[in-house]
C-alpha atoms as a printed R data frame, in Angstrom:
    type eleno elety resid chain resno       x      y       z
1   ATOM     1    CA   MET     A     1 -29.644 83.281 -23.575
2   ATOM     2    CA   THR     A     2 -32.459 82.766 -21.046
3   ATOM     3    CA   ASP     A     3 -32.323 80.478 -18.040
4   ATOM     4    CA   GLU     A     4 -34.862 78.226 -19.741
5   ATOM     5    CA   GLN     A     5 -32.601 77.876 -22.773
6   ATOM     6    CA   GLU     A     6 -29.517 77.328 -20.622
7   ATOM     7    CA   GLN     A     7 -31.072 74.856 -18.227
8   ATOM     8    CA   VAL     A     8 -29.951 71.256 -18.522
9   ATOM     9    CA   GLN     A     9 -32.846 68.888 -17.896
10  ATOM    10    CA   PRO     A    10 -32.421 66.197 -15.239
11  ATOM    11    CA   SER     A    11 -31.088 62.805 -16.299
12  ATOM    12    CA   GLY     A    12 -29.386 59.795 -14.764
13  ATOM    13    CA   VAL     A    13 -28.645 59.560 -11.069
14  ATOM    14    CA   TRP     A    14 -28.787 63.287 -10.408
15  ATOM    15    CA   ALA     A    15 -32.358 63.437 -11.706
16  ATOM    16    CA   THR     A    16 -33.336 61.661  -8.484
17  ATOM    17    CA   ALA     A    17 -32.445 64.898  -6.656
18  ATOM    18    CA   VAL     A    18 -35.401 66.572  -8.371
19  ATOM    19    CA   GLY     A    19 -37.625 63.735  -7.151
20  ATOM    20    CA   VAL     A    20 -36.347 64.370  -3.635
21  ATOM    21    CA   ALA     A    21 -37.253 68.051  -4.068
22  ATOM    22    CA   ARG     A    22 -40.805 67.027  -5.035
23  ATOM    23    CA   VAL     A    23 -41.096 65.010  -1.803
24  ATOM    24    CA   ARG     A    24 -39.772 67.930   0.229
25  ATOM    25    CA   ALA     A    25 -42.245 70.279  -1.438
26  ATOM    26    CA   LEU     A    26 -45.138 67.999  -0.514
27  ATOM    27    CA   GLU     A    27 -43.919 67.785   3.086
28  ATOM    28    CA   SER     A    28 -43.498 71.562   3.265
29  ATOM    29    CA   ALA     A    29 -47.181 71.990   2.371
30  ATOM    30    CA   ARG     A    30 -48.312 69.946   5.373
31  ATOM    31    CA   GLU     A    31 -49.679 71.797   8.366
32  ATOM    32    CA   ASN     A    32 -47.452 69.770  10.695
33  ATOM    33    CA   ALA     A    33 -44.413 69.677   8.390
34  ATOM    34    CA   LEU     A    34 -41.180 68.395   9.911
35  ATOM    35    CA   PHE     A    35 -39.324 71.069   7.906
36  ATOM    36    CA   ARG     A    36 -40.068 73.854   5.436
37  ATOM    37    CA   ASP     A    37 -38.233 73.958   2.112
38  ATOM    38    CA   PRO     A    38 -39.550 76.976   0.172
39  ATOM    39    CA   LEU     A    39 -37.344 76.240  -2.853
40  ATOM    40    CA   ALA     A    40 -38.313 72.594  -3.260
41  ATOM    41    CA   GLN     A    41 -41.383 73.226  -5.402
42  ATOM    42    CA   ALA     A    42 -39.395 75.446  -7.774
43  ATOM    43    CA   PHE     A    43 -36.800 72.696  -8.266
44  ATOM    44    CA   ALA     A    44 -39.503 70.077  -8.834
45  ATOM    45    CA   ALA     A    45 -41.392 72.287 -11.302
46  ATOM    46    CA   ALA     A    46 -38.231 73.097 -13.255
47  ATOM    47    CA   GLY     A    47 -37.570 69.368 -13.553
48  ATOM    48    CA   GLY     A    48 -41.097 68.580 -14.736
49  ATOM    49    CA   LEU     A    49 -42.203 66.897 -11.491
50  ATOM    50    CA   TRP     A    50 -44.750 69.444 -10.331
51  ATOM    51    CA   PRO     A    51 -47.675 69.178  -9.947
52  ATOM    52    CA   SER     A    52 -46.943 65.828  -8.408
53  ATOM    53    CA   ALA     A    53 -47.756 62.733 -10.445
54  ATOM    54    CA   PRO     A    54 -50.601 60.515  -9.203
55  ATOM    55    CA   LEU     A    55 -49.690 57.393  -7.274
56  ATOM    56    CA   PRO     A    56 -49.456 54.133  -9.271
57  ATOM    57    CA   ASP     A    57 -52.533 51.918  -9.489
58  ATOM    58    CA   ASP     A    58 -50.474 48.848  -8.588
59  ATOM    59    CA   GLU     A    59 -50.677 48.475  -4.802
60  ATOM    60    CA   ALA     A    60 -47.125 47.154  -4.383
61  ATOM    61    CA   ALA     A    61 -45.691 49.963  -6.498
62  ATOM    62    CA   ARG     A    62 -47.808 52.471  -4.547
63  ATOM    63    CA   ARG     A    63 -46.468 51.201  -1.213
64  ATOM    64    CA   ARG     A    64 -42.887 51.345  -2.478
65  ATOM    65    CA   ARG     A    65 -43.264 54.928  -3.685
66  ATOM    66    CA   LEU     A    66 -44.864 56.054  -0.438
67  ATOM    67    CA   GLY     A    67 -42.190 54.208   1.527
68  ATOM    68    CA   VAL     A    68 -39.351 55.933  -0.312
69  ATOM    69    CA   ALA     A    69 -41.026 59.334   0.103
70  ATOM    70    CA   PHE     A    70 -41.508 58.738   3.819
71  ATOM    71    CA   SER     A    71 -37.854 57.816   4.249
72  ATOM    72    CA   ILE     A    72 -36.795 61.035   2.474
73  ATOM    73    CA   VAL     A    73 -38.874 63.131   4.886
74  ATOM    74    CA   ILE     A    74 -37.484 61.400   7.979
75  ATOM    75    CA   ARG     A    75 -33.864 61.505   6.815
76  ATOM    76    CA   THR     A    76 -34.178 65.212   5.957
77  ATOM    77    CA   LYS     A    77 -35.344 65.996   9.491
78  ATOM    78    CA   PHE     A    78 -32.625 63.761  10.966
79  ATOM    79    CA   LEU     A    79 -29.840 65.522   9.078
80  ATOM    80    CA   ASP     A    80 -31.303 68.986   9.741
81  ATOM    81    CA   ASP     A    81 -31.062 68.226  13.454
82  ATOM    82    CA   LEU     A    82 -27.528 66.883  13.091
83  ATOM    83    CA   LEU     A    83 -26.434 70.069  11.317
84  ATOM    84    CA   ARG     A    84 -27.963 72.258  14.018
85  ATOM    85    CA   GLN     A    85 -26.163 70.254  16.686
86  ATOM    86    CA   ALA     A    86 -22.876 70.561  14.801
87  ATOM    87    CA   SER     A    87 -23.326 74.322  14.493
88  ATOM    88    CA   ALA     A    88 -24.134 74.584  18.197
89  ATOM    89    CA   SER     A    89 -20.879 72.750  18.961
90  ATOM    90    CA   GLY     A    90 -18.936 75.436  17.115
91  ATOM    91    CA   ILE     A    91 -18.386 73.856  13.698
92  ATOM    92    CA   ARG     A    92 -18.413 76.458  10.921
93  ATOM    93    CA   GLN     A    93 -17.580 74.322   7.882
94  ATOM    94    CA   VAL     A    94 -20.308 72.295   6.170
95  ATOM    95    CA   VAL     A    95 -19.777 70.027   3.174
96  ATOM    96    CA   LEU     A    96 -22.728 68.550   1.275
97  ATOM    97    CA   LEU     A    97 -21.483 65.702  -0.908
98  ATOM    98    CA   GLY     A    98 -23.650 65.080  -3.967
99  ATOM    99    CA   ALA     A    99 -25.593 68.189  -2.976
100 ATOM   100    CA   GLY     A   100 -28.247 67.940  -5.681
101 ATOM   101    CA   MET     A   101 -31.216 70.198  -4.921
102 ATOM   102    CA   ASP     A   102 -30.340 70.586  -1.245
103 ATOM   103    CA   SER     A   103 -31.401 74.073  -0.128
104 ATOM   104    CA   ARG     A   104 -30.112 74.053   3.445
105 ATOM   105    CA   ALA     A   105 -27.861 77.037   2.680
106 ATOM   106    CA   PHE     A   106 -31.052 79.009   2.022
107 ATOM   107    CA   ARG     A   107 -33.627 77.555   4.405
108 ATOM   108    CA   MET     A   108 -31.720 76.993   7.658
109 ATOM   109    CA   ASP     A   109 -30.419 79.550  10.139
110 ATOM   110    CA   TRP     A   110 -26.616 79.480  10.312
111 ATOM   111    CA   PRO     A   111 -24.254 81.053  12.838
112 ATOM   112    CA   GLU     A   112 -22.119 83.911  11.589
113 ATOM   113    CA   GLY     A   113 -18.960 82.689   9.888
114 ATOM   114    CA   THR     A   114 -20.458 79.456   8.530
115 ATOM   115    CA   ARG     A   115 -19.075 78.400   5.162
116 ATOM   116    CA   LEU     A   116 -21.106 75.774   3.299
117 ATOM   117    CA   PHE     A   117 -19.720 73.848   0.314
118 ATOM   118    CA   GLU     A   118 -21.999 72.101  -2.175
119 ATOM   119    CA   VAL     A   119 -20.097 69.401  -4.060
120 ATOM   120    CA   ASP     A   120 -21.623 67.959  -7.215
121 ATOM   121    CA   THR     A   121 -21.121 67.624 -10.958
122 ATOM   122    CA   ALA     A   122 -21.695 70.448 -13.427
123 ATOM   123    CA   ALA     A   123 -25.160 69.449 -14.689
124 ATOM   124    CA   PRO     A   124 -27.073 69.512 -11.366
125 ATOM   125    CA   LEU     A   125 -25.229 72.610 -10.140
126 ATOM   126    CA   HIS     A   126 -26.002 74.426 -13.400
127 ATOM   127    CA   PHE     A   127 -29.668 73.380 -13.227
128 ATOM   128    CA   LYS     A   128 -29.841 74.453  -9.609
129 ATOM   129    CA   ALA     A   129 -28.192 77.812 -10.278
130 ATOM   130    CA   SER     A   130 -30.755 78.683 -12.941
131 ATOM   131    CA   VAL     A   131 -33.629 77.993 -10.537
132 ATOM   132    CA   LEU     A   132 -31.961 79.947  -7.738
133 ATOM   133    CA   ARG     A   133 -31.537 82.950 -10.046
134 ATOM   134    CA   ARG     A   134 -35.206 82.886 -11.032
135 ATOM   135    CA   GLU     A   135 -36.256 82.595  -7.398
136 ATOM   136    CA   GLN     A   136 -33.798 85.332  -6.379
137 ATOM   137    CA   ALA     A   137 -32.736 83.072  -3.549
138 ATOM   138    CA   VAL     A   138 -30.259 84.467  -1.034
139 ATOM   139    CA   PRO     A   139 -28.148 82.073   1.084
140 ATOM   140    CA   ARG     A   140 -28.063 82.517   4.851
141 ATOM   141    CA   CYS     A   141 -24.386 81.603   5.059
142 ATOM   142    CA   GLU     A   142 -21.317 81.789   2.839
143 ATOM   143    CA   ARG     A   143 -22.169 79.278   0.109
144 ATOM   144    CA   ARG     A   144 -19.560 77.902  -2.287
145 ATOM   145    CA   THR     A   145 -20.226 75.394  -5.064
146 ATOM   146    CA   VAL     A   146 -17.557 72.851  -5.983
147 ATOM   147    CA   THR     A   147 -17.977 71.378  -9.449
148 ATOM   148    CA   VAL     A   148 -16.355 67.954  -9.453
149 ATOM   149    CA   ASP     A   149 -17.236 64.291  -9.868
150 ATOM   150    CA   LEU     A   150 -16.893 62.374  -6.594
151 ATOM   151    CA   ARG     A   151 -14.946 59.713  -8.510
152 ATOM   152    CA   GLU     A   152 -12.267 62.316  -9.219
153 ATOM   153    CA   ASP     A   153 -10.021 64.431  -6.956
154 ATOM   154    CA   TRP     A   154 -12.825 66.144  -5.098
155 ATOM   155    CA   PRO     A   155 -10.679 66.800  -1.973
156 ATOM   156    CA   GLY     A   156  -8.348 68.878  -4.139
157 ATOM   157    CA   ALA     A   157 -11.255 70.784  -5.654
158 ATOM   158    CA   LEU     A   158 -12.738 71.313  -2.196
159 ATOM   159    CA   ALA     A   159  -9.439 72.670  -0.878
160 ATOM   160    CA   ALA     A   160  -9.179 75.008  -3.863
161 ATOM   161    CA   ALA     A   161 -12.645 76.324  -2.957
162 ATOM   162    CA   GLY     A   162 -11.435 77.241   0.527
163 ATOM   163    CA   HIS     A   163 -12.077 74.201   2.723
164 ATOM   164    CA   ASP     A   164  -9.676 73.984   5.679
165 ATOM   165    CA   PRO     A   165  -9.038 70.374   6.760
166 ATOM   166    CA   ALA     A   166  -7.393 71.614   9.967
167 ATOM   167    CA   ALA     A   167 -10.731 72.971  11.204
168 ATOM   168    CA   PRO     A   168 -13.644 70.685  12.115
169 ATOM   169    CA   THR     A   169 -16.170 70.011   9.368
170 ATOM   170    CA   VAL     A   170 -19.654 68.563   9.340
171 ATOM   171    CA   TRP     A   171 -20.080 66.267   6.323
172 ATOM   172    CA   ILE     A   172 -23.419 65.211   4.854
173 ATOM   173    CA   ALA     A   173 -23.849 62.338   2.416
174 ATOM   174    CA   GLU     A   174 -27.611 62.099   2.036
175 ATOM   175    CA   GLY     A   175 -29.115 59.555  -0.327
176 ATOM   176    CA   LEU     A   176 -25.712 59.193  -1.964
177 ATOM   177    CA   LEU     A   177 -23.880 56.048  -0.912
178 ATOM   178    CA   ILE     A   178 -26.572 53.677  -2.153
179 ATOM   179    CA   TYR     A   179 -25.713 54.755  -5.723
180 ATOM   180    CA   LEU     A   180 -22.008 53.936  -5.317
181 ATOM   181    CA   PRO     A   181 -20.432 50.471  -5.487
182 ATOM   182    CA   GLU     A   182 -18.865 49.277  -2.253
183 ATOM   183    CA   ASP     A   183 -15.278 50.002  -3.319
184 ATOM   184    CA   ALA     A   184 -16.234 53.587  -4.217
185 ATOM   185    CA   VAL     A   185 -17.929 53.986  -0.824
186 ATOM   186    CA   GLU     A   186 -14.707 52.900   0.884
187 ATOM   187    CA   VAL     A   187 -12.653 55.396  -1.114
188 ATOM   188    CA   LEU     A   188 -15.136 58.185  -0.371
189 ATOM   189    CA   LEU     A   189 -15.079 57.516   3.357
190 ATOM   190    CA   ALA     A   190 -11.274 57.330   3.429
191 ATOM   191    CA   ARG     A   191 -11.112 60.714   1.706
192 ATOM   192    CA   ILE     A   192 -13.625 62.254   4.099
193 ATOM   193    CA   THR     A   193 -11.597 60.969   7.048
194 ATOM   194    CA   ALA     A   194  -8.357 62.375   5.626
195 ATOM   195    CA   GLN     A   195  -9.963 65.833   5.415
196 ATOM   196    CA   SER     A   196 -11.528 65.708   8.899
197 ATOM   197    CA   ALA     A   197  -9.986 67.333  11.947
198 ATOM   198    CA   VAL     A   198 -10.714 65.823  15.354
199 ATOM   199    CA   GLY     A   199 -14.220 66.848  16.380
200 ATOM   200    CA   SER     A   200 -15.587 66.790  12.854
201 ATOM   201    CA   ARG     A   201 -19.037 65.314  12.432
202 ATOM   202    CA   MET     A   202 -20.746 63.320   9.720
203 ATOM   203    CA   GLY     A   203 -24.284 62.419   8.748
204 ATOM   204    CA   LEU     A   204 -24.836 59.467   6.428
205 ATOM   205    CA   THR     A   205 -27.826 57.633   5.047
206 ATOM   206    CA   LEU     A   206 -27.164 53.996   4.223
207 ATOM   207    CA   GLY     A   207 -29.329 51.549   2.337
208 ATOM   208    CA   SER     A   208 -30.606 48.963   4.815
209 ATOM   209    CA   ARG     A   209 -29.781 45.321   4.247
210 ATOM   210    CA   GLY     A   210 -32.124 43.806   1.660
211 ATOM   211    CA   VAL     A   211 -33.502 47.137   0.406
212 ATOM   212    CA   ILE     A   212 -32.248 46.561  -3.137
213 ATOM   213    CA   GLU     A   213 -34.021 43.219  -3.330
214 ATOM   214    CA   ARG     A   214 -37.232 44.638  -1.857
215 ATOM   215    CA   PHE     A   215 -37.384 47.860  -3.869
216 ATOM   216    CA   GLY     A   216 -35.068 47.415  -6.824
217 ATOM   217    CA   ALA     A   217 -35.920 43.951  -8.140
218 ATOM   218    CA   ASP     A   218 -38.842 45.153 -10.268
219 ATOM   219    CA   ALA     A   219 -38.029 48.862 -10.297
220 ATOM   220    CA   VAL     A   220 -38.935 50.860 -13.375
221 ATOM   221    CA   PRO     A   221 -35.833 51.535 -15.513
222 ATOM   222    CA   GLY     A   222 -34.538 55.022 -14.788
223 ATOM   223    CA   SER     A   223 -36.204 55.197 -11.380
224 ATOM   224    CA   ALA     A   224 -34.123 55.805  -8.263
225 ATOM   225    CA   ALA     A   225 -34.417 52.203  -7.072
226 ATOM   226    CA   SER     A   226 -33.211 50.879 -10.425
227 ATOM   227    CA   MET     A   227 -29.867 52.628  -9.847
228 ATOM   228    CA   TRP     A   228 -29.204 51.420  -6.297
229 ATOM   229    CA   VAL     A   229 -26.067 49.281  -6.105
230 ATOM   230    CA   SER     A   230 -24.895 49.066  -2.473
231 ATOM   231    CA   GLU     A   231 -26.254 48.532   1.014
232 ATOM   232    CA   MET     A   232 -24.868 49.146   4.472
233 ATOM   233    CA   PRO     A   233 -22.238 46.823   5.953
234 ATOM   234    CA   ASP     A   234 -23.448 44.183   8.399
235 ATOM   235    CA   ASP     A   235 -21.882 46.248  11.196
236 ATOM   236    CA   PRO     A   236 -21.956 49.916  10.149
237 ATOM   237    CA   ILE     A   237 -20.826 51.147  13.578
238 ATOM   238    CA   GLY     A   238 -17.788 48.874  13.534
239 ATOM   239    CA   TRP     A   239 -17.099 49.809   9.923
240 ATOM   240    CA   LEU     A   240 -17.000 53.503  10.777
241 ATOM   241    CA   ALA     A   241 -14.934 52.844  13.921
242 ATOM   242    CA   GLY     A   242 -12.345 51.270  11.651
243 ATOM   243    CA   HIS     A   243 -12.130 54.583   9.819
244 ATOM   244    CA   GLY     A   244 -11.734 56.605  13.027
245 ATOM   245    CA   TRP     A   245 -15.351 57.626  13.658
246 ATOM   246    CA   GLU     A   246 -17.484 57.080  16.732
247 ATOM   247    CA   ALA     A   247 -20.926 56.476  15.288
248 ATOM   248    CA   ALA     A   248 -24.515 55.885  16.302
249 ATOM   249    CA   GLY     A   249 -27.126 54.305  14.061
250 ATOM   250    CA   HIS     A   250 -30.859 54.950  14.080
251 ATOM   251    CA   THR     A   251 -33.642 53.130  12.287
252 ATOM   252    CA   LEU     A   252 -36.260 54.892  10.219
253 ATOM   253    CA   ARG     A   253 -38.948 53.482  12.520
254 ATOM   254    CA   GLU     A   254 -37.191 54.836  15.619
255 ATOM   255    CA   ARG     A   255 -36.698 58.352  14.227
256 ATOM   256    CA   ALA     A   256 -40.202 58.479  12.746
257 ATOM   257    CA   ALA     A   257 -41.678 57.743  16.183
258 ATOM   258    CA   ALA     A   258 -39.467 60.406  17.770
259 ATOM   259    CA   TYR     A   259 -40.691 62.963  15.231
260 ATOM   260    CA   GLY     A   260 -44.364 62.187  15.817
261 ATOM   261    CA   ARG     A   261 -44.784 60.175  12.612
262 ATOM   262    CA   PRO     A   262 -44.884 56.620  13.961
263 ATOM   263    CA   ILE     A   263 -45.040 53.746  11.516
264 ATOM   264    CA   SER     A   264 -48.168 51.823  12.492
265 ATOM   265    CA   ALA     A   265 -47.543 48.765  10.347
266 ATOM   266    CA   PRO     A   266 -45.420 46.039  11.931
267 ATOM   267    CA   PRO     A   267 -42.036 45.427  10.274
268 ATOM   268    CA   GLN     A   268 -42.247 43.079   7.308
269 ATOM   269    CA   HIS     A   269 -38.617 42.033   7.704
270 ATOM   270    CA   ASP     A   270 -35.725 42.166  10.160
271 ATOM   271    CA   GLU     A   271 -34.825 45.849  10.201
272 ATOM   272    CA   GLY     A   272 -31.324 45.197  11.518
273 ATOM   273    CA   PRO     A   273 -28.983 48.114  12.237
274 ATOM   274    CA   GLY     A   274 -30.192 51.604  11.452
275 ATOM   275    CA   GLY     A   275 -29.310 53.368   8.230
276 ATOM   276    CA   LEU     A   276 -29.432 56.905   9.646
277 ATOM   277    CA   ILE     A   277 -25.915 57.493  10.926
278 ATOM   278    CA   SER     A   278 -24.405 60.281  13.003
279 ATOM   279    CA   ALA     A   279 -20.689 60.154  13.696
280 ATOM   280    CA   VAL     A   280 -17.882 62.133  15.354
281 ATOM   281    CA   ARG     A   281 -14.201 62.045  14.365
282 ATOM   282    CA   ARG     A   282 -12.033 60.891  17.267
């Protein structure tokens, strides 16, 4: 059976990972790209999202789509930097929760001895594997996939795959928590904390307050925004402190300016606390 026959086509929440790959492919083609993801176009093409679809004619819908794409670019750069800093501090375990089409195992330089776990359900991992085979992609670290639903016993599956909770880990939950109800977010964070040695690090992206109303109210059924269900707590830093993490929050506007992509338009609403979170286990 060929890869094309085996390949499961994107659907539901995990299909949004292919949309993220399309955004990363477009960014990678820029002369001044904030990162290069050479596998992103292959993921997008396999999912039927390449060449990229034209922008909507409706101006509001156009702004929303461009806004989401921009946030994906900035958060990718933010988490790339966080991972490099974690590696420089000596951490050699990386866990990508809801890994989707993340290709950091293949596109980033990793210190010797790094073990990277990609945790996701069977469908996206199977889809991803078929693309990786066709591209003959070779990881730059020890890469292990963990096939499990995050609503199930994923810590047990992660341990079975070789994760050592006694050693520091850097955890990434990128574009994930907004798709989980608040009680599921609490459970996820409690499980992360239980598997984190002192000195572990974490990178999270949280939906800013009011983002569901602004982007999801008239979202097209099946689109990413139509599946958003939770936003950040009023005090994300205090929330994480309650779980044993010392955190810092950054706004999209702040990080965009730092990366040389300033947002020229004035804020249309109170931006509140930042949804790009870096944290250290104390």
